[in-house]
Short mmCIF file of C-alpha atoms in Angstrom, two decimals:
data_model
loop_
_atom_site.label_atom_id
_atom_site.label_comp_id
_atom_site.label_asym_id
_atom_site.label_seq_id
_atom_site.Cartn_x
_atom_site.Cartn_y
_atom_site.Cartn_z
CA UNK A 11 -39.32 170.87 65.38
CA UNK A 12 -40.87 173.61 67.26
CA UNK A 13 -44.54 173.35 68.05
CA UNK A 14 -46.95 175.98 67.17
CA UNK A 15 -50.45 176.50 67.69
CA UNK A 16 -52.68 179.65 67.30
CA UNK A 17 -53.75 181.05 70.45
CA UNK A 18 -57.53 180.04 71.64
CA UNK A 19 -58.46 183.35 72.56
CA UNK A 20 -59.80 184.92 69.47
CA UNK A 21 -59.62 188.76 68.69
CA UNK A 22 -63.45 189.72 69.83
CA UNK A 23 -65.83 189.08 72.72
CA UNK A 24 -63.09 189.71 75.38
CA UNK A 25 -64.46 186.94 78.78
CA UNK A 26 -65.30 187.59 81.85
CA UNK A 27 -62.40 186.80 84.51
CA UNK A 28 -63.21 185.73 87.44
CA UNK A 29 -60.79 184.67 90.54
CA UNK A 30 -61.64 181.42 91.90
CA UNK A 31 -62.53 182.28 95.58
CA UNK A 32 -59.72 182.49 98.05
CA UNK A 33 -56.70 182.49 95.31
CA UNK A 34 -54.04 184.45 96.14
CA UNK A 35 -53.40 187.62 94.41
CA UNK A 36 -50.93 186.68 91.55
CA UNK A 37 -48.71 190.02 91.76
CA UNK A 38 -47.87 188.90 95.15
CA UNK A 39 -47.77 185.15 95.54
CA UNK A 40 -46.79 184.12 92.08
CA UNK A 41 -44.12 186.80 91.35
CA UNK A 42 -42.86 186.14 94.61
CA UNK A 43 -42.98 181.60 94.13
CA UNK A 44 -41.24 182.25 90.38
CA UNK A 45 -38.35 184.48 92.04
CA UNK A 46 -37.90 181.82 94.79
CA UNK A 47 -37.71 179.41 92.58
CA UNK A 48 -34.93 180.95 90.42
CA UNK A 49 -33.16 181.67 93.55
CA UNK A 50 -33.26 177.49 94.62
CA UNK A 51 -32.37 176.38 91.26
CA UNK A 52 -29.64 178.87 90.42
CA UNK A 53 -28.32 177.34 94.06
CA UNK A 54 -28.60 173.72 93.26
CA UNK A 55 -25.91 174.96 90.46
CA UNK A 56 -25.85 172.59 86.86
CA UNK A 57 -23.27 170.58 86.27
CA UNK A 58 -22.31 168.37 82.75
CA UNK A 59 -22.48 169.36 79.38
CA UNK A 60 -26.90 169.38 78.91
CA UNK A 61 -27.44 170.82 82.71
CA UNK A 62 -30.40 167.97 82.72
CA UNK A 63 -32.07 167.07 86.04
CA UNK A 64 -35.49 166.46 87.60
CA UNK A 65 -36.53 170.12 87.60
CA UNK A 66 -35.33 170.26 83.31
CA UNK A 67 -39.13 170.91 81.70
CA UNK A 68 -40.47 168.91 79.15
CA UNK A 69 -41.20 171.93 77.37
CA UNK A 70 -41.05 175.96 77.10
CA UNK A 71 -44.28 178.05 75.78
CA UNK A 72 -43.42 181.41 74.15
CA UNK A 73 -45.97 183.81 73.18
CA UNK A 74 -45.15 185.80 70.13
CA UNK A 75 -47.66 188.06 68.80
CA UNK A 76 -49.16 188.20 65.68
CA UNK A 77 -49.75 186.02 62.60
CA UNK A 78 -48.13 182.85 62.32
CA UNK A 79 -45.96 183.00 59.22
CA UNK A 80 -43.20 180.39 57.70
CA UNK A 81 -40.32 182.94 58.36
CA UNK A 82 -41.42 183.06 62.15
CA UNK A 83 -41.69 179.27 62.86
CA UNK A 84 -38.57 178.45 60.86
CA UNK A 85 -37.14 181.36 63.41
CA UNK A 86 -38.30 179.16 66.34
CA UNK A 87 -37.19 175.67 65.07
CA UNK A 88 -33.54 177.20 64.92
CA UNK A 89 -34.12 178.17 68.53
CA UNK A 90 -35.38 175.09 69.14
CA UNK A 91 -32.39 173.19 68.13
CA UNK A 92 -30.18 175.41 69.60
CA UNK A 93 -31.91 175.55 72.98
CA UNK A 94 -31.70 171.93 73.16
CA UNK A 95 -27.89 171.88 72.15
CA UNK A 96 -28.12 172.31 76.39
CA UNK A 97 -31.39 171.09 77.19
CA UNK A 98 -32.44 168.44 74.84
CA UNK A 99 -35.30 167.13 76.66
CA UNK A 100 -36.99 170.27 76.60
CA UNK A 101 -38.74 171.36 73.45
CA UNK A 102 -40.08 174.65 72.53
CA UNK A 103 -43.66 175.69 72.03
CA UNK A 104 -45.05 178.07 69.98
CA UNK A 105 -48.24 180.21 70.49
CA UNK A 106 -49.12 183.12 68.49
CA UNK A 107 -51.14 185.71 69.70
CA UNK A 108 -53.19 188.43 67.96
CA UNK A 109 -51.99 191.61 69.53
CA UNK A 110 -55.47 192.85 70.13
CA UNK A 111 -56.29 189.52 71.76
CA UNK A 112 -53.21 189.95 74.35
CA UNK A 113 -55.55 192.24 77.30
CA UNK A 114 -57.63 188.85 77.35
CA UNK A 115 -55.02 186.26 77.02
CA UNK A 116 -52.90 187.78 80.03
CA UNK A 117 -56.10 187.83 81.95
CA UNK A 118 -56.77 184.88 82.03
CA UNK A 119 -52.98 183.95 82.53
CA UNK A 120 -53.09 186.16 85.32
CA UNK A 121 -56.02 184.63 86.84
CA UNK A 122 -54.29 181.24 86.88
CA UNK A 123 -55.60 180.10 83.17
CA UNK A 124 -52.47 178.67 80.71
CA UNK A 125 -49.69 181.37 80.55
CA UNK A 126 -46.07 181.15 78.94
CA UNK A 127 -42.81 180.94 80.36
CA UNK A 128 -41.21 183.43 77.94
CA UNK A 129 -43.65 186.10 76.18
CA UNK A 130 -42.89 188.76 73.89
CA UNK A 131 -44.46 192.07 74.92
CA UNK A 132 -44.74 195.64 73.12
CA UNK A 133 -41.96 198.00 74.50
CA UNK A 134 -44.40 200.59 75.92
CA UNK A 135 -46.52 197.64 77.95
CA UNK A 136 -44.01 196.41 79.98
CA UNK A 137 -44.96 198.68 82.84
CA UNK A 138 -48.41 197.86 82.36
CA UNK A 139 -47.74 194.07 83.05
CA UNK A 140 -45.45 194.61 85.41
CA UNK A 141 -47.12 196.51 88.00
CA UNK A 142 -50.27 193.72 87.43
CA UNK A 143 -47.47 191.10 88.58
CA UNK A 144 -47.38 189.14 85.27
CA UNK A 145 -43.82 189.93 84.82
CA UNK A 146 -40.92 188.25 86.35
CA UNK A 147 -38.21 190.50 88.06
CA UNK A 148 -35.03 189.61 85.88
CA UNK A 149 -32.63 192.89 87.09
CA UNK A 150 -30.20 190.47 88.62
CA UNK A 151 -30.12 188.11 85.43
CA UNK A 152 -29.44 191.43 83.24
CA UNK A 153 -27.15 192.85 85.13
CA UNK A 154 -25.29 189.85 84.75
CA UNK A 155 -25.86 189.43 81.24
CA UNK A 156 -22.91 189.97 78.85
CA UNK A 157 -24.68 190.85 75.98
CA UNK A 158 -26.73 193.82 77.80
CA UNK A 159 -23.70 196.20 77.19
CA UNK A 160 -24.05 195.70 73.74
CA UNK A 161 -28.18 196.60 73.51
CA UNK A 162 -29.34 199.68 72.73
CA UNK A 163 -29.46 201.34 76.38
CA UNK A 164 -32.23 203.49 76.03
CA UNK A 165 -34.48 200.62 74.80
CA UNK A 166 -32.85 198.34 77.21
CA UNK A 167 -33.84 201.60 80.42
CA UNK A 168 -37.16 201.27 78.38
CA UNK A 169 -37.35 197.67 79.44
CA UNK A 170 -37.81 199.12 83.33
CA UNK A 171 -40.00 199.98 85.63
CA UNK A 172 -39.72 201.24 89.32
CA UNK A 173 -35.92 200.75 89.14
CA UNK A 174 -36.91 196.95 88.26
CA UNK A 175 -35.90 195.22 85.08
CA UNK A 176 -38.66 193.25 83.79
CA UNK A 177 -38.13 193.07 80.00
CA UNK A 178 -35.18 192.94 77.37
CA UNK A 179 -35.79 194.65 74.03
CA UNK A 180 -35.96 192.29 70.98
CA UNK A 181 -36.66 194.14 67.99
CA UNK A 182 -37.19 197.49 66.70
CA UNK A 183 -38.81 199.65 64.59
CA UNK A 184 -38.78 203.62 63.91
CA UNK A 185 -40.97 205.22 60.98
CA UNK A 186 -39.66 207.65 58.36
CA UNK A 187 -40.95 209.74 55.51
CA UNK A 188 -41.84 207.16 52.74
CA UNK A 189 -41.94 209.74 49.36
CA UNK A 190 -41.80 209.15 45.63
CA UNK A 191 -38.32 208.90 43.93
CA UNK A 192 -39.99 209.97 40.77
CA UNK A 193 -42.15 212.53 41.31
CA UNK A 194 -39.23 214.00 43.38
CA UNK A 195 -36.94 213.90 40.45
CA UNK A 196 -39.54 215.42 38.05
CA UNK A 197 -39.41 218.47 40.38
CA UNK A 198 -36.00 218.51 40.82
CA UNK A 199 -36.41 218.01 44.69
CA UNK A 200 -34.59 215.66 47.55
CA UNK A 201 -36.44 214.21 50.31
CA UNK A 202 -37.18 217.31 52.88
CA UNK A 203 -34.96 217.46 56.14
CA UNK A 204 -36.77 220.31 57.56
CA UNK A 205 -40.32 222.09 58.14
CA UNK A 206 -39.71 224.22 55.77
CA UNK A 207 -38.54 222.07 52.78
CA UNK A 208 -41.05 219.58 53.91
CA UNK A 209 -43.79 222.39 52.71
CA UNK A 210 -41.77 223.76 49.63
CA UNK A 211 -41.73 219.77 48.23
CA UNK A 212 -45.16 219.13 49.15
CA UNK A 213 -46.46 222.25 47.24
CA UNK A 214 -44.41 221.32 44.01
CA UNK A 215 -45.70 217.83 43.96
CA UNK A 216 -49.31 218.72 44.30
CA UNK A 217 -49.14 221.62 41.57
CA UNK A 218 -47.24 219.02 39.41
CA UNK A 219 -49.45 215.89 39.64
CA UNK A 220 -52.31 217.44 41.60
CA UNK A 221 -52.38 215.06 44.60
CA UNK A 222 -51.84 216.30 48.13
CA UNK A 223 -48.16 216.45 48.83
CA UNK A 224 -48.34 215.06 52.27
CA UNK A 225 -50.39 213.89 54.94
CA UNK A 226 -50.96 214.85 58.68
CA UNK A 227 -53.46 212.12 59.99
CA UNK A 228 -54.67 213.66 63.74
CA UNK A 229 -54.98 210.29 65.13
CA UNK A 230 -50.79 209.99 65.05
CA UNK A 231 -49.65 209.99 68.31
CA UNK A 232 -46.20 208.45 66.87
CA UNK A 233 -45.99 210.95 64.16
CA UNK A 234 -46.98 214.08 65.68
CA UNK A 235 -44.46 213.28 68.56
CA UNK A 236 -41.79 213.98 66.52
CA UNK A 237 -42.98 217.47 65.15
CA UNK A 238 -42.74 217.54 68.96
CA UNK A 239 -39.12 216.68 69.70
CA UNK A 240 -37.53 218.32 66.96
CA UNK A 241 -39.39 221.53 68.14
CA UNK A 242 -37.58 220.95 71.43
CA UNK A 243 -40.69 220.33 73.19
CA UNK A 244 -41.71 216.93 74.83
CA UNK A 245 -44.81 215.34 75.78
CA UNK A 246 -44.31 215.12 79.65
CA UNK A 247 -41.35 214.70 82.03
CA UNK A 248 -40.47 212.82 85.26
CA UNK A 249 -39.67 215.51 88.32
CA UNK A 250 -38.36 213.17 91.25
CA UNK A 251 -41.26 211.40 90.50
CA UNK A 252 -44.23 212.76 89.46
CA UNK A 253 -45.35 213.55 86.02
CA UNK A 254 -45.69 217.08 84.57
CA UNK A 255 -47.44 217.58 81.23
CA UNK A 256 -45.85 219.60 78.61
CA UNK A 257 -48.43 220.19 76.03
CA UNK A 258 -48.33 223.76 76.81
CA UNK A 259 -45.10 224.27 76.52
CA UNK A 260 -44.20 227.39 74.31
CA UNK A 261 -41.66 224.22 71.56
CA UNK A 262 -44.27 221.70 72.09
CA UNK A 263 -47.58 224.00 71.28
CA UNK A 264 -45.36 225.60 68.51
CA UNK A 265 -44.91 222.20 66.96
CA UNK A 266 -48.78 220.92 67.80
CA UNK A 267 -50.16 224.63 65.79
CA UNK A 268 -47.42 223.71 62.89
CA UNK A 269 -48.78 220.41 62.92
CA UNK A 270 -52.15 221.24 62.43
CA UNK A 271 -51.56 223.79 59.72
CA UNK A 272 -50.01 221.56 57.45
CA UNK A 273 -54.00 221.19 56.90
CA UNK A 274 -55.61 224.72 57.79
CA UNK A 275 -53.13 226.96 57.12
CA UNK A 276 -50.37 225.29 54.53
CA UNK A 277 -53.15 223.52 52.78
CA UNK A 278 -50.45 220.53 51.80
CA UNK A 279 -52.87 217.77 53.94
CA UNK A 280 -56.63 217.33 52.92
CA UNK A 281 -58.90 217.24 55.26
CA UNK A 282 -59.74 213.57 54.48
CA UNK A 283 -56.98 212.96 56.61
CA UNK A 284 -58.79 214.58 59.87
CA UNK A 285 -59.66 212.28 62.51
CA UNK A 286 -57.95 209.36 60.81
CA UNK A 287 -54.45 207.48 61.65
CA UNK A 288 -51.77 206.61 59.06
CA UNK A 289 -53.55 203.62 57.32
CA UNK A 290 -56.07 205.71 54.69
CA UNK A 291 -52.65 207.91 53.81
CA UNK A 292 -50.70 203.84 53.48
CA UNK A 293 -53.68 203.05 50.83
CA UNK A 294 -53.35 206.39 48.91
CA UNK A 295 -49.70 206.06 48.77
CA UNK A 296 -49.78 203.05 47.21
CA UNK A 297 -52.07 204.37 44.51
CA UNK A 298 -50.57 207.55 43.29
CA UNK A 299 -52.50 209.51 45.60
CA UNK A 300 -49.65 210.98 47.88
CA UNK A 301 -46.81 212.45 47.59
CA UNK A 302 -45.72 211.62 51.22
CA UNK A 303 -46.01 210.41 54.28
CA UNK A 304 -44.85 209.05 57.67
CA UNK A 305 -44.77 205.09 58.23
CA UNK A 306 -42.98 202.38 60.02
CA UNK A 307 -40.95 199.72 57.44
CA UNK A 308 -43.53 197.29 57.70
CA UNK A 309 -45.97 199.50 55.82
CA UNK A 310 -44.26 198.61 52.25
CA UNK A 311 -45.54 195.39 52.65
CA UNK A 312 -48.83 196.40 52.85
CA UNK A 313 -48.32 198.76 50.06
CA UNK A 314 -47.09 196.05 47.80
CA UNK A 315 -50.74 194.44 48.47
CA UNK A 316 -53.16 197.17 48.23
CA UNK A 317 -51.68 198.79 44.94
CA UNK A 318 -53.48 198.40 42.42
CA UNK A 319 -49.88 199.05 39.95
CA UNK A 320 -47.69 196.89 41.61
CA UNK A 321 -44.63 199.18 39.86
CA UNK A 322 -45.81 202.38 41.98
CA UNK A 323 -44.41 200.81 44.94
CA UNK A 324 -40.53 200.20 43.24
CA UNK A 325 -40.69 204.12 42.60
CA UNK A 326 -41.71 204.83 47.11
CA UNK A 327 -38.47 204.77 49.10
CA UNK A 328 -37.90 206.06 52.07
CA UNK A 329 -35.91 208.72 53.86
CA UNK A 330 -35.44 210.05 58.36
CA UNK A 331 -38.01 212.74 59.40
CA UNK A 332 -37.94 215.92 58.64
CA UNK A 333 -37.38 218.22 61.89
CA UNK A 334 -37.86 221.63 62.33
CA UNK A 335 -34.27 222.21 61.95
CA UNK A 336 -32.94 218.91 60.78
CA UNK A 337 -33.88 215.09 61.25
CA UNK A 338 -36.49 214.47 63.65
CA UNK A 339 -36.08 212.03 66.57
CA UNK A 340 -38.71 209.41 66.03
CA UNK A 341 -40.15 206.86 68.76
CA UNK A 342 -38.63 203.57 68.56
CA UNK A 343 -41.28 200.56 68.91
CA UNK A 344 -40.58 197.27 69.05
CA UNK A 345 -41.12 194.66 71.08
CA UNK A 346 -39.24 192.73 74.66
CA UNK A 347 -38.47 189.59 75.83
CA UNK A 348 -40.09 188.75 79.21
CA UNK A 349 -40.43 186.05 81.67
CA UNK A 350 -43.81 185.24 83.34
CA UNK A 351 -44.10 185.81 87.13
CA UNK A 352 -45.94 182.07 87.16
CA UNK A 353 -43.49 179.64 85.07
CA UNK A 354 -42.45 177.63 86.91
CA UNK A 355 -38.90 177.07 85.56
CA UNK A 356 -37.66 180.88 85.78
CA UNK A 357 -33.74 179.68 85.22
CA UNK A 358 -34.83 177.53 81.95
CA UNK A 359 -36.95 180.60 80.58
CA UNK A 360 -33.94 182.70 81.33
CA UNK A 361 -31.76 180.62 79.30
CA UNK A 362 -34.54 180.42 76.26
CA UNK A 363 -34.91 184.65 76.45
CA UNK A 364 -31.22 184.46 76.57
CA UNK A 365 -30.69 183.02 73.67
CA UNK A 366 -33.81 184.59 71.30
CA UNK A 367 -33.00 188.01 72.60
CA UNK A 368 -28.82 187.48 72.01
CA UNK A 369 -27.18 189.43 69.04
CA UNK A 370 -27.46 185.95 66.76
CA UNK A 371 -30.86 185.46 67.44
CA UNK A 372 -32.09 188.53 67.70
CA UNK A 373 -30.82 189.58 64.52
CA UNK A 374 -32.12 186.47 63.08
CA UNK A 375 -35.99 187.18 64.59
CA UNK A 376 -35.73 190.97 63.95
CA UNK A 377 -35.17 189.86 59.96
CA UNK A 378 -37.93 187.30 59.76
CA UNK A 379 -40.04 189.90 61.57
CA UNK A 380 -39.33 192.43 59.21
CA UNK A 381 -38.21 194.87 61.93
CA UNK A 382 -34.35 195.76 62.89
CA UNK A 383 -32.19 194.05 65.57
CA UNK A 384 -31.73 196.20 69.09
CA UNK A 385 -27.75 195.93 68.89
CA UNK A 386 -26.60 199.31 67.32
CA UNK A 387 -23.26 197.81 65.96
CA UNK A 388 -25.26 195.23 63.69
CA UNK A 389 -27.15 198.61 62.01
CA UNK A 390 -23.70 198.70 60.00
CA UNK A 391 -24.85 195.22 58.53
CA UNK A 392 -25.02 195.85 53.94
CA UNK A 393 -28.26 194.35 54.50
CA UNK A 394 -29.50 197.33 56.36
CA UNK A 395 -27.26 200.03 54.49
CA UNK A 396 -27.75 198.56 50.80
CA UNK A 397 -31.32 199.06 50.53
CA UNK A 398 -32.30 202.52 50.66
CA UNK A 399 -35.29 201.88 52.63
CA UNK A 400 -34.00 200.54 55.68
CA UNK A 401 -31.19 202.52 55.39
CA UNK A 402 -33.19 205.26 56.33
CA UNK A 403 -34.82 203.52 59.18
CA UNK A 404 -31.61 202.67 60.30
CA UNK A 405 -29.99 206.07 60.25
CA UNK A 406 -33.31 207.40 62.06
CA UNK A 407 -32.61 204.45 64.75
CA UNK A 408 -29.63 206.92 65.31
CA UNK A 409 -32.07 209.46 66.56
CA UNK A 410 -34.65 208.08 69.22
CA UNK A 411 -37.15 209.00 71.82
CA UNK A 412 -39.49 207.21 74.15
CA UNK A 413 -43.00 207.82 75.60
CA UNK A 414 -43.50 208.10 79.15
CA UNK A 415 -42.02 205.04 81.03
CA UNK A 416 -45.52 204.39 82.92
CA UNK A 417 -48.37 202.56 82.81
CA UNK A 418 -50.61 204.93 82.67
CA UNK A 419 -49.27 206.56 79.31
CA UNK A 420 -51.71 203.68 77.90
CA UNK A 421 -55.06 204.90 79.92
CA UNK A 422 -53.38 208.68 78.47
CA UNK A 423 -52.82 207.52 74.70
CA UNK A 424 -54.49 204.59 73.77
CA UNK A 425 -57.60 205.32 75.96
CA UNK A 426 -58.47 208.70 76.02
CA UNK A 427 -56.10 210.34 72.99
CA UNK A 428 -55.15 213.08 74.58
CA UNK A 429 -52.68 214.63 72.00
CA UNK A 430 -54.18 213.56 68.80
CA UNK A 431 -57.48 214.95 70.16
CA UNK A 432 -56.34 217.96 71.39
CA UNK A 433 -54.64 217.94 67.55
CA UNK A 434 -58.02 217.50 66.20
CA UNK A 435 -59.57 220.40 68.01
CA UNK A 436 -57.22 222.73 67.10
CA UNK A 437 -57.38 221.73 63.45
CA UNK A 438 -61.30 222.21 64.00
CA UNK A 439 -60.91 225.65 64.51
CA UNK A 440 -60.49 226.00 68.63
CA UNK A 441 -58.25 227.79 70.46
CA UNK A 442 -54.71 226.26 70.97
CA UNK A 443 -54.12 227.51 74.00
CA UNK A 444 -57.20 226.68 75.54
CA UNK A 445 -57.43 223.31 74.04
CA UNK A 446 -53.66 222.46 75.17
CA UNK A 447 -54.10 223.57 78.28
CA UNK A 448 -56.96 221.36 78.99
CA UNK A 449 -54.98 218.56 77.53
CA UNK A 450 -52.23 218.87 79.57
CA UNK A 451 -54.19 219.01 82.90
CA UNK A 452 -55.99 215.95 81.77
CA UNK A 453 -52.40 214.34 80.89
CA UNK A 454 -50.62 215.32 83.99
CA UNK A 455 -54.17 213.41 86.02
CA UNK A 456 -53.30 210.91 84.59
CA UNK A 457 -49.88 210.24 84.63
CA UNK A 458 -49.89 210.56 88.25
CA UNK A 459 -53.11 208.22 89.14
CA UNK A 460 -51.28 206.07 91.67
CA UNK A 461 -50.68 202.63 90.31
CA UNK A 462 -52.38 199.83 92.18
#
């Protein structure tokens, strides 16, 4: 079976990192020694039936983040077993990493500490890692790929950077509007598909059962970014180059000022919700506290454990995001495949991403993950279009957008919150166009830092 262990690196006290004196800087030397040596082996050829020979590893490490679970190590004995259907000397190990342990973990790999040869990687990092050289150029190995036809291109054009592949999507996930089939019947109301009906439902429920109707959190990058693109408006675009901010946009400040007046001005969000992300709403949804709100699939699990009625959360399905006109795109997250500039067996770790990240077992991983599969034509699946909740998530997969491909949206975002702060001063009572013009200055900085 497949070995697992849980990663050393714990979640807290990040470590120092030093490079040893004289080492070579990795983006160079190691990217540069892994591509080599996929070059030499991919010349020496395989021949037979198991492709064995001297340079055949004794084993593969993956990193897959997270929490170990029974559906995701059964996932990698399968893989296991299949990957050494061709290579059975080589087994397959196992590490799970806690996502906010990752910054420290590639550090140290970086640095020349223990690293994988196959790694799974959030969709909007891989041009962080790549441009710190801890990701293996695989453009040639894509483009040669069969299967790459079939992947969702825009996830797959997600996966580059610098007009280099370095990562291949594995799984997905959108969020939708989770609501309450009953109170919505009560009313006499469908789930909302616009602005407008989004406000008329959330009124009725709140003068019906006297909980808020919805809820705007201002620390939502994900969900305000759709108020964004329905509106027409976008975040920030790539001009031959160089990144100009939109935030100031007539569509995108229209959507930012609706935004925030679904608390000031609409009154339909509390102000409980200001300055916090989705997970307060997740707990008051699961309680018969809120009438709606915007979450990825994975939140009904956590719903199913914080209610205190455990029969409240058989009455929340889901439905796609209401737009200003009609559905709202929503950003697809998820995660890639990747290989690591260092392993040193780039052709075996292409054949091990090959076969996790292929339609069989990516489907496989994306349903023990509790996420969807990245191959559009396997949306059609009854287990996807049965149950209403991922039905939804799977028609909203129909209607995607992506955050800046660079890696300084993270530094913009995660780091200095430019949009949901900019959302929180305007709900605050400051000027929009002040505050959004200031943001967008600070954004466009940003975006364009050069890259080192």
């Amino acid at each position: 079976m497949a070995l697992v262990s849980a990663h050393p690196l714990g979640p807290r006290n990040p470590a120092l990192v030093v490079i040893p004196e004289g080492r070579i800087p990795v983006k160079i030397a190691k990217s540069a020694t892994a591509a080599t040596a996929l070059l030499l082996v991919a010349a020496c050829g395989g021949g037979g039936e198991s492709q064995q020979d001297e340079s055949t590893p004794e084993e593969l490490t993956v990193w897959a983040m997270g929490a170990a679970q029974d559906s995701l190590q059964q996932y990698f004995d399968e893989v296991e077993e299949k990957y050494q259907e061709t290579y059975p000397e080589t087994a397959v190990e196992v590490e799970f990493v806690p996502w906010d342990s990752l910054q420290e973990s590639m550090n140290t790999a970086i640095a020349g500490g223990d690293h994988p040869d196959v790694l799974q990687v959030g969709n909007d990092q891989v041009s962080n890692w790549a441009v710190q050289g801890a990701l293996l150029d695989i453009t040639e190995q894509v483009d040669g790929w069969s299967a790459a036809g079939d992947l969702d291109q825009g996830a797959l054009e997600y996966g580059r950077y610098d007009g280099v592949q370095y990562g291949v999507p594995w799984h997905a996930g959108v969020r939708t509007l989770y609501y309450r089939t009953d109170w919505l019947e009560e009313i006499d109301a469908q789930p909302p598909k616009t602005w407008e009906e989004l406000v008329d439902v959330a009124t009725a429920i709140e003068e019906e059962k006297g909980v808020p109707g919805f809820a705007a959190p201002t620390d939502f990058t994900n969900g305000i970014a759709s108020f964004i693109w329905s509106n027409g408006g976008e975040i920030a675009v790539n001009n031959g180059g160089t990144w100009e901010g939109k935030l100031d946009s007539p569509e995108t400040k229209e959507a930012i000022e609706f935004y925030a007046g679904l608390t000031t001005d609409e009154e339909i969000s509390p102000q409980s919700y200001v300055g916090e992300n989705e997970l307060i709403p997740l707990a008051d949804m699961a309680n018969s506290k809120l009438g709606m709100y915007i979450d990825g699939g994975w939140a009904l699990g956590s719903m199913e454990e914080q209610a205190e009625d455990p029969s409240v959360v058989d009455a929340i399905s889901a439905a796609p995001l209401p737009g200003a006109d009609g559905t709202a795109p929503a950003f697809i997250g998820g995660s890639d495949l990747a290989i690591f500039a260092q392993t040193e067996y780039p052709e075996h770790a292409w054949e091990l991403l090959k076969l996790m990240g292929g339609k069989e077992y990516g489907q496989k991983w994306a349903d023990a993950a509790g996420f969807f599969p990245v191959y559009p034509e396997l949306l059609s699946d009854p287990q996807y279009t049965d149950d209403p909740v991922k039905q939804a998530a799977a028609e909203q997969m129909q209607n995607t957008k992506f955050f800046p491909a660079t890696p300084k949206w993270n530094e913009a975002d995660q780091d200095q919150k430019i949009l949901p702060k900019a959302v929180l001063e305007i709900v605050k009572g400051d000027d929009p166009d002040t505050v959004l013009r200031e943001a967008n200055e600070n954004l466009t900085e940003i975006l364009n830092k050069p890259v080192e």
